[in-house]
Amino acid sequence: MKGWTRYFPILDWGRRYNGGTLTSDLVAAIIVTIMLIPQSLAYALLAGLPAQIGLYASILPLIAYMIFGTSRTLAVGPVAVVSLMTAATASGIAAPGSPEYIGAALALALLSGAMLVIMGVLRLGFLANLLSHPVVSGFITASGIIIATSQLKHIFGISAHGENLPALVGSLAGNIGALNPFTLALGVGAILFLFWVRKGLKPLLIRLGLADRPADLLAKAGPVLAVLVTTLAVVGLGLDARGVETVGAIPAGLPPVALPGIDPGLWAQLAVPALLISIIGFVESVSVAQTLAAKRRQRIDPDQELVGLGASNIAAAVSGGYPVTGGFARSVVNFDAGAATPAAGGLTAVGIALATLFLTPLLYFLPVAALAATIIVAVLSLVDFRTPLVLWRYSKSDFLAISATILVTLGLGVETGVIAGVGLSLVLHLWRSSRPHAAIVGLVPDTEHFRNVTRHAVVTVPHLLTIRVDEALTYLNARWLEEFVLEQAADRPELRHVVLMCSAVNEIDASALESLEAINHRLAEAEVRFHLSEVKGPVMDRLKRSPLLDALTGTVFLSQYQAFDTLSADPSAMDERDGEGMDVFENAQLYFHARGLI
Amino acid sequence: MKGWTRYFPILDWGRRYNGGTLTSDLVAAIIVTIMLIPQSLAYALLAGLPAQIGLYASILPLIAYMIFGTSRTLAVGPVAVVSLMTAATASGIAAPGSPEYIGAALALALLSGAMLVIMGVLRLGFLANLLSHPVVSGFITASGIIIATSQLKHIFGISAHGENLPALVGSLAGNIGALNPFTLALGVGAILFLFWVRKGLKPLLIRLGLADRPADLLAKAGPVLAVLVTTLAVVGLGLDARGVETVGAIPAGLPPVALPGIDPGLWAQLAVPALLISIIGFVESVSVAQTLAAKRRQRIDPDQELVGLGASNIAAAVSGGYPVTGGFARSVVNFDAGAATPAAGGLTAVGIALATLFLTPLLYFLPVAALAATIIVAVLSLVDFRTPLVLWRYSKSDFLAISATILVTLGLGVETGVIAGVGLSLVLHLWRSSRPHAAIVGLVPDTEHFRNVTRHAVVTVPHLLTIRVDEALTYLNARWLEEFVLEQAADRPELRHVVLMCSAVNEIDASALESLEAINHRLAEAEVRFHLSEVKGPVMDRLKRSPLLDALTGTVFLSQYQAFDTLSADPSAMDERDGEGMDVFENAQLYFHARGLI
């Protein structure tokens, strides 16, 4: 039973469900539904998809998350960044709005869902670590700028396209002559109104006597108000006859539930973007879920979250939707409105389904500019140039990562931007790992402690060199280890003993083991013995299964003090017999090291 | 001047050049030339290129390495694994032997050369660390098997192709009916002779009175003998008229020196293979160079080696060659024959140039089966199934890496094989990095030392939890850090203080800093103070430039003993005023963590 509830968290919370939680969930669901209707339409627009696709993506995916998700309050659905990534990918396949374009968005949801489920079952959630905070922050800032710029065409009533900032700006500038003044007035009005709602409405409502929480929730309903007012303006002033673009006819009725077609060629094209969408969506969603869970002392399971989001995306794919993930603002609203269980998400899905059935005729005269305005105001709050400044002071390599991510995303588009950010972070990490911290250490007088000779007044002996490495020895630093130890030894003609102090070495992998063997052998050629000290238990267990200990010309000392005590009294050269049998070993070494090429 | 000699090592050793070194170099050059002629022809064959391309790749590249290389004894030229990788890539572009195929091989050399030079100038040699020893070992074993199998067609006198083992075996099996018995007899004879030369010739020569070293060098000339005898057999028995394929007419004369054409479309196709060829070639070459240099107490500079190998490949590209790198067997021969400076390489180039001018007519009747036999015998010594067994005992994750590399290379070809090996090693590394070693520690009685509570009898206090993390805190483990600390804290209701003991923390990057801020904040919500102890100097300098120290609810203690001493006496709950001002911080936190999606 434990196993089942792990994969179906609904079996856990569902058994304790009662009237009290139902009431809480119902209130939250109503509020989130009202907020989600204009959002779903707007993000479908951003993704280059017909408006109803946004509604479809807000029904079945929520039910799937209710069954498989572990967060009590996460609200799943279409979100800005994933919509932008969908648009960037699908527009490389077909013309926006065409059946092939919609098919590509659907296939993206399917692939991304399958990838998330597989990652969840294989417990690969740690791969999300590849997205460092600077990369995520930079990516989202740049995406916000691209999204806001891409929506300006709807505010101006002109056409424009491009997956990156220069292309978008160029396209906008080229078409600005066709500007529609009525559209512009509506769009700018909506933007100003929405900014005022953000800053001024809540204080006003509180001054009018409302309590803090309802005032906050009402202020968050600003976009609904903007949508209502602008729709009425279009109808009342007949603006649709004056070239103001509206949403138009939306097919009423629930989404068609059907298995998406199988198209391996298309899937191959979409594999990388689907992976990026999966990981970006997961990282963001899990951050929101963790933050909200911690506030109520609840727990989420990141690996099961992968399954939950994967199921949501597969649900989107079989019900005419497009990629979804957990959204920040709507989850906070859900949380603040008192959602007690994932059932709030299920009830929201029912709300959206009812809206899809009965409200779509009302959306006919909704101006696209009003939806664009809600997107612009929402995404501009994502743009953050403070973090790069903070990082500049704190860490130059993190600053490099965030700047590269921002610039590449703006200049070359979202997909290249994420890849560049992740790639650069990895390269910087590998660079640091290839040069771990190490110190020559000596004895602190009258103690048994050993410290860095360059920072402390310590005792050393000319024929004894002790090196402490402060990191696991792996293939990333094996070559460095060999170079560092041999370089240090080469500078000391009186040297007879080298001790590698392993107090901070948690691992020695096969590549590092080989480097230790090479060090042992090269030092033996110079008649210097090689010793180890303070090897940790698990590392020693493994070394006992390797040929190193047999070949070692020196000893493995339990403590560094014991090594120092024994060896500082023994300045004698290595016994010649110790060199015997090394030739076989040497040949093996050469063979293993370099047998690659004839 | 120091700067110039760094990039042109010839300026350093060239100034000390004299008659003694010239004599040594000349002897070595003659021996290596004799060895290199059949090798160059054979590897060109393996690469699917006309025989003379192998000779061309053994002239100018050697001159370039003489100028830019830092190894005294490395012998550069066509090698088995790189030839196989060239064949695998070029056959995806055009039919073997066609002008487009030769052009692709040339472009590969150019791209690979340019990449190596750029990596060298940017000092990116550390990227070669990505190839762990198990991956290199597995890759070479699998390549050896593929190469040997691919040459069987020449032994059987049939045609066959395929980039991986199943395809090759299938193709061979399908065409085995067309087997030519004369070719088979020649080929099998040559293989048996060459195996005998490896095992039996040297002892025989020594018994005949030769000294060890000349006997060794003569035994290495076995392939030359095989080539001579089989050529005479073809001429004497008229085997060419009986269907035995020979090398045929080779255009005499030096290679045409010309800039290769610029073809961005082709370059884009070749970029990934060129990068793989560069890195594989570099890793192998530098291992050989380092091993040989260490034997004579010489030094090589890996970053300048990148420049040297890059220059060699560019030289190959402008003189009708194909990708080259430092070869193992020929470098050992060069070393053993007494090469004193890189001029030995230059003199070898002169030898090959003379051979290209005057000896090519003699190669007309050289049977292809004899060349295939030299390749098969050479590469089978690369096949090594002992290492996987050793790794199985030593480290399961290294075993996984080597097995995956062998299986994917055999099953899907060399390019996919390297990528799979490197990718899997990285994933395993990321997985380990995402779960660093950490311990709850307590005071060892009557000392100031702190040790793991699960392994030692130590003193702890219920309201105080001390966690020691044994690794740098980076984006790869930031999420883990947050989860681990908060999980440990959640299990202890009496808790008032958490101390993070940072004695092994060499770095805290921006992502980990944010996790520390989140931990501080979440613990504060539970009225638990968060402290640090034993923060290293450079890490502390950085923390002082961050907002963490201002927000910290606890103290940064210089020593863990001081922390324990102070806090074990203070079981009081956190002062309520400390919670003030946290709301702003909390919002900032939530914002930064999760502001991605609306």
PDB file of N, CA and C in Angstrom, chain B residues 429-482:
ATOM      1  N   HIS B 429      28.745  11.446 -12.339  1.00  0.00           N
ATOM      2  CA  HIS B 429      29.420  12.467 -11.531  1.00  0.00           C
ATOM      3  C   HIS B 429      28.408  13.446 -10.930  1.00  0.00           C
ATOM      4  N   LEU B 430      27.457  13.877 -11.754  1.00  0.00           N
ATOM      5  CA  LEU B 430      26.446  14.823 -11.266  1.00  0.00           C
ATOM      6  C   LEU B 430      25.595  14.176 -10.180  1.00  0.00           C
ATOM      7  N   TRP B 431      25.323  12.891 -10.364  1.00  0.00           N
ATOM      8  CA  TRP B 431      24.512  12.190  -9.377  1.00  0.00           C
ATOM      9  C   TRP B 431      25.247  12.154  -8.041  1.00  0.00           C
ATOM     10  N   ARG B 432      26.548  11.793  -8.102  1.00  0.00           N
ATOM     11  CA  ARG B 432      27.317  11.774  -6.856  1.00  0.00           C
ATOM     12  C   ARG B 432      27.426  13.174  -6.265  1.00  0.00           C
ATOM     13  N   SER B 433      27.687  14.170  -7.128  1.00  0.00           N
ATOM     14  CA  SER B 433      27.832  15.537  -6.620  1.00  0.00           C
ATOM     15  C   SER B 433      26.542  16.040  -6.000  1.00  0.00           C
ATOM     16  N   SER B 434      25.408  15.492  -6.456  1.00  0.00           N
ATOM     17  CA  SER B 434      24.143  15.989  -5.935  1.00  0.00           C
ATOM     18  C   SER B 434      23.846  15.397  -4.559  1.00  0.00           C
ATOM     19  N   ARG B 435      24.641  14.432  -4.140  1.00  0.00           N
ATOM     20  CA  ARG B 435      24.485  13.825  -2.806  1.00  0.00           C
ATOM     21  C   ARG B 435      25.836  13.772  -2.129  1.00  0.00           C
ATOM     22  N   PRO B 436      26.400  14.913  -1.727  1.00  0.00           N
ATOM     23  CA  PRO B 436      27.732  14.889  -1.132  1.00  0.00           C
ATOM     24  C   PRO B 436      27.706  14.213   0.230  1.00  0.00           C
ATOM     25  N   HIS B 437      28.895  13.862   0.706  1.00  0.00           N
ATOM     26  CA  HIS B 437      28.977  13.261   2.022  1.00  0.00           C
ATOM     27  C   HIS B 437      28.750  14.324   3.086  1.00  0.00           C
ATOM     28  N   ALA B 438      27.915  14.000   4.074  1.00  0.00           N
ATOM     29  CA  ALA B 438      27.664  14.916   5.178  1.00  0.00           C
ATOM     30  C   ALA B 438      27.446  14.077   6.423  1.00  0.00           C
ATOM     31  N   ALA B 439      27.751  14.655   7.586  1.00  0.00           N
ATOM     32  CA  ALA B 439      27.597  13.892   8.823  1.00  0.00           C
ATOM     33  C   ALA B 439      27.086  14.794   9.935  1.00  0.00           C
ATOM     34  N   ILE B 440      26.263  14.214  10.806  1.00  0.00           N
ATOM     35  CA  ILE B 440      25.925  14.871  12.063  1.00  0.00           C
ATOM     36  C   ILE B 440      27.102  14.596  12.987  1.00  0.00           C
ATOM     37  N   VAL B 441      27.692  15.636  13.588  1.00  0.00           N
ATOM     38  CA  VAL B 441      28.878  15.409  14.406  1.00  0.00           C
ATOM     39  C   VAL B 441      28.637  15.806  15.851  1.00  0.00           C
ATOM     40  N   GLY B 442      29.431  15.196  16.738  1.00  0.00           N
ATOM     41  CA  GLY B 442      29.394  15.511  18.163  1.00  0.00           C
ATOM     42  C   GLY B 442      30.816  15.614  18.695  1.00  0.00           C
ATOM     43  N   LEU B 443      30.927  16.084  19.921  1.00  0.00           N
ATOM     44  CA  LEU B 443      32.239  16.324  20.528  1.00  0.00           C
ATOM     45  C   LEU B 443      32.835  15.023  21.065  1.00  0.00           C
ATOM     46  N   VAL B 444      34.081  14.738  20.681  1.00  0.00           N
ATOM     47  CA  VAL B 444      34.806  13.617  21.264  1.00  0.00           C
ATOM     48  C   VAL B 444      35.197  14.030  22.688  1.00  0.00           C
ATOM     49  N   PRO B 445      34.782  13.276  23.720  1.00  0.00           N
ATOM     50  CA  PRO B 445      35.008  13.707  25.109  1.00  0.00           C
ATOM     51  C   PRO B 445      36.485  13.999  25.385  1.00  0.00           C
ATOM     52  N   ASP B 446      36.724  15.018  26.168  1.00  0.00           N
ATOM     53  CA  ASP B 446      38.071  15.425  26.597  1.00  0.00           C
ATOM     54  C   ASP B 446      38.963  15.892  25.451  1.00  0.00           C
ATOM     55  N   THR B 447      38.365  16.240  24.302  1.00  0.00           N
ATOM     56  CA  THR B 447      39.153  16.829  23.210  1.00  0.00           C
ATOM     57  C   THR B 447      38.372  18.033  22.688  1.00  0.00           C
ATOM     58  N   GLU B 448      38.929  18.669  21.631  1.00  0.00           N
ATOM     59  CA  GLU B 448      38.173  19.707  20.933  1.00  0.00           C
ATOM     60  C   GLU B 448      37.789  19.224  19.538  1.00  0.00           C
ATOM     61  N   HIS B 449      37.827  17.882  19.345  1.00  0.00           N
ATOM     62  CA  HIS B 449      37.514  17.315  18.032  1.00  0.00           C
ATOM     63  C   HIS B 449      36.040  16.938  17.920  1.00  0.00           C
ATOM     64  N   PHE B 450      35.532  17.024  16.702  1.00  0.00           N
ATOM     65  CA  PHE B 450      34.149  16.626  16.434  1.00  0.00           C
ATOM     66  C   PHE B 450      34.146  15.507  15.407  1.00  0.00           C
ATOM     67  N   ARG B 451      33.339  14.483  15.677  1.00  0.00           N
ATOM     68  CA  ARG B 451      33.311  13.325  14.785  1.00  0.00           C
ATOM     69  C   ARG B 451      31.869  12.900  14.533  1.00  0.00           C
ATOM     70  N   ASN B 452      31.704  12.109  13.465  1.00  0.00           N
ATOM     71  CA  ASN B 452      30.416  11.556  13.049  1.00  0.00           C
ATOM     72  C   ASN B 452      29.746  10.804  14.215  1.00  0.00           C
ATOM     73  N   VAL B 453      28.491  11.152  14.536  1.00  0.00           N
ATOM     74  CA  VAL B 453      27.809  10.509  15.671  1.00  0.00           C
ATOM     75  C   VAL B 453      27.544   9.026  15.434  1.00  0.00           C
ATOM     76  N   THR B 454      27.457   8.624  14.158  1.00  0.00           N
ATOM     77  CA  THR B 454      27.134   7.218  13.914  1.00  0.00           C
ATOM     78  C   THR B 454      28.359   6.324  14.014  1.00  0.00           C
ATOM     79  N   ARG B 455      29.559   6.904  14.050  1.00  0.00           N
ATOM     80  CA  ARG B 455      30.756   6.072  14.060  1.00  0.00           C
ATOM     81  C   ARG B 455      31.559   6.184  15.348  1.00  0.00           C
ATOM     82  N   HIS B 456      31.323   7.244  16.117  1.00  0.00           N
ATOM     83  CA  HIS B 456      32.153   7.474  17.299  1.00  0.00           C
ATOM     84  C   HIS B 456      31.269   7.729  18.521  1.00  0.00           C
ATOM     85  N   ALA B 457      31.857   7.491  19.695  1.00  0.00           N
ATOM     86  CA  ALA B 457      31.149   7.807  20.935  1.00  0.00           C
ATOM     87  C   ALA B 457      31.389   9.282  21.221  1.00  0.00           C
ATOM     88  N   VAL B 458      30.413  10.108  20.909  1.00  0.00           N
ATOM     89  CA  VAL B 458      30.604  11.554  21.040  1.00  0.00           C
ATOM     90  C   VAL B 458      29.471  12.168  21.863  1.00  0.00           C
ATOM     91  N   VAL B 459      29.710  13.393  22.315  1.00  0.00           N
ATOM     92  CA  VAL B 459      28.722  14.103  23.119  1.00  0.00           C
ATOM     93  C   VAL B 459      27.868  14.992  22.220  1.00  0.00           C
ATOM     94  N   THR B 460      26.541  14.885  22.360  1.00  0.00           N
ATOM     95  CA  THR B 460      25.661  15.812  21.655  1.00  0.00           C
ATOM     96  C   THR B 460      24.670  16.399  22.649  1.00  0.00           C
ATOM     97  N   VAL B 461      24.005  17.478  22.254  1.00  0.00           N
ATOM     98  CA  VAL B 461      23.042  18.164  23.102  1.00  0.00           C
ATOM     99  C   VAL B 461      21.739  18.238  22.313  1.00  0.00           C
ATOM    100  N   PRO B 462      20.579  17.909  22.925  1.00  0.00           N
ATOM    101  CA  PRO B 462      19.334  17.816  22.146  1.00  0.00           C
ATOM    102  C   PRO B 462      18.934  19.114  21.436  1.00  0.00           C
ATOM    103  N   HIS B 463      19.258  20.265  22.036  1.00  0.00           N
ATOM    104  CA  HIS B 463      18.791  21.509  21.401  1.00  0.00           C
ATOM    105  C   HIS B 463      19.800  22.034  20.377  1.00  0.00           C
ATOM    106  N   LEU B 464      20.863  21.272  20.134  1.00  0.00           N
ATOM    107  CA  LEU B 464      21.917  21.730  19.213  1.00  0.00           C
ATOM    108  C   LEU B 464      22.223  20.626  18.191  1.00  0.00           C
ATOM    109  N   LEU B 465      22.152  20.987  16.907  1.00  0.00           N
ATOM    110  CA  LEU B 465      22.451  20.038  15.842  1.00  0.00           C
ATOM    111  C   LEU B 465      23.627  20.581  15.031  1.00  0.00           C
ATOM    112  N   THR B 466      24.685  19.783  14.889  1.00  0.00           N
ATOM    113  CA  THR B 466      25.831  20.228  14.092  1.00  0.00           C
ATOM    114  C   THR B 466      25.987  19.307  12.884  1.00  0.00           C
ATOM    115  N   ILE B 467      26.001  19.930  11.699  1.00  0.00           N
ATOM    116  CA  ILE B 467      26.118  19.178  10.453  1.00  0.00           C
ATOM    117  C   ILE B 467      27.419  19.568   9.769  1.00  0.00           C
ATOM    118  N   ARG B 468      28.222  18.568   9.425  1.00  0.00           N
ATOM    119  CA  ARG B 468      29.461  18.847   8.693  1.00  0.00           C
ATOM    120  C   ARG B 468      29.275  18.352   7.252  1.00  0.00           C
ATOM    121  N   VAL B 469      29.493  19.237   6.284  1.00  0.00           N
ATOM    122  CA  VAL B 469      29.392  18.839   4.877  1.00  0.00           C
ATOM    123  C   VAL B 469      30.800  18.734   4.331  1.00  0.00           C
ATOM    124  N   ASP B 470      31.095  17.601   3.677  1.00  0.00           N
ATOM    125  CA  ASP B 470      32.467  17.344   3.229  1.00  0.00           C
ATOM    126  C   ASP B 470      32.665  17.666   1.761  1.00  0.00           C
ATOM    127  N   GLU B 471      32.106  18.758   1.290  1.00  0.00           N
ATOM    128  CA  GLU B 471      32.291  19.094  -0.113  1.00  0.00           C
ATOM    129  C   GLU B 471      31.974  20.569  -0.336  1.00  0.00           C
ATOM    130  N   ALA B 472      32.520  21.113  -1.423  1.00  0.00           N
ATOM    131  CA  ALA B 472      32.182  22.481  -1.796  1.00  0.00           C
ATOM    132  C   ALA B 472      30.670  22.571  -2.017  1.00  0.00           C
ATOM    133  N   LEU B 473      30.083  23.691  -1.634  1.00  0.00           N
ATOM    134  CA  LEU B 473      28.641  23.874  -1.831  1.00  0.00           C
ATOM    135  C   LEU B 473      28.423  24.612  -3.145  1.00  0.00           C
ATOM    136  N   THR B 474      27.849  23.895  -4.111  1.00  0.00           N
ATOM    137  CA  THR B 474      27.652  24.480  -5.432  1.00  0.00           C
ATOM    138  C   THR B 474      26.232  24.220  -5.917  1.00  0.00           C
ATOM    139  N   TYR B 475      25.969  24.706  -7.115  1.00  0.00           N
ATOM    140  CA  TYR B 475      24.620  24.534  -7.658  1.00  0.00           C
ATOM    141  C   TYR B 475      24.248  23.065  -7.808  1.00  0.00           C
ATOM    142  N   LEU B 476      25.255  22.194  -7.897  1.00  0.00           N
ATOM    143  CA  LEU B 476      24.947  20.780  -8.086  1.00  0.00           C
ATOM    144  C   LEU B 476      24.387  20.143  -6.820  1.00  0.00           C
ATOM    145  N   ASN B 477      24.713  20.710  -5.644  1.00  0.00           N
ATOM    146  CA  ASN B 477      24.162  20.119  -4.423  1.00  0.00           C
ATOM    147  C   ASN B 477      23.365  21.113  -3.575  1.00  0.00           C
ATOM    148  N   ALA B 478      23.070  22.290  -4.139  1.00  0.00           N
ATOM    149  CA  ALA B 478      22.364  23.314  -3.368  1.00  0.00           C
ATOM    150  C   ALA B 478      20.986  22.828  -2.910  1.00  0.00           C
ATOM    151  N   ARG B 479      20.284  22.178  -3.826  1.00  0.00           N
ATOM    152  CA  ARG B 479      18.944  21.694  -3.494  1.00  0.00           C
ATOM    153  C   ARG B 479      19.029  20.602  -2.415  1.00  0.00           C
ATOM    154  N   TRP B 480      20.017  19.713  -2.577  1.00  0.00           N
ATOM    155  CA  TRP B 480      20.221  18.661  -1.585  1.00  0.00           C
ATOM    156  C   TRP B 480      20.494  19.270  -0.217  1.00  0.00           C
ATOM    157  N   LEU B 481      21.352  20.302  -0.155  1.00  0.00           N
ATOM    158  CA  LEU B 481      21.731  20.937   1.110  1.00  0.00           C
ATOM    159  C   LEU B 481      20.483  21.411   1.851  1.00  0.00           C
ATOM    160  N   GLU B 482      19.620  22.100   1.099  1.00  0.00           N
ATOM    161  CA  GLU B 482      18.389  22.625   1.677  1.00  0.00           C
ATOM    162  C   GLU B 482      17.533  21.488   2.242  1.00  0.00           C
TER     163      GLU B 482
END
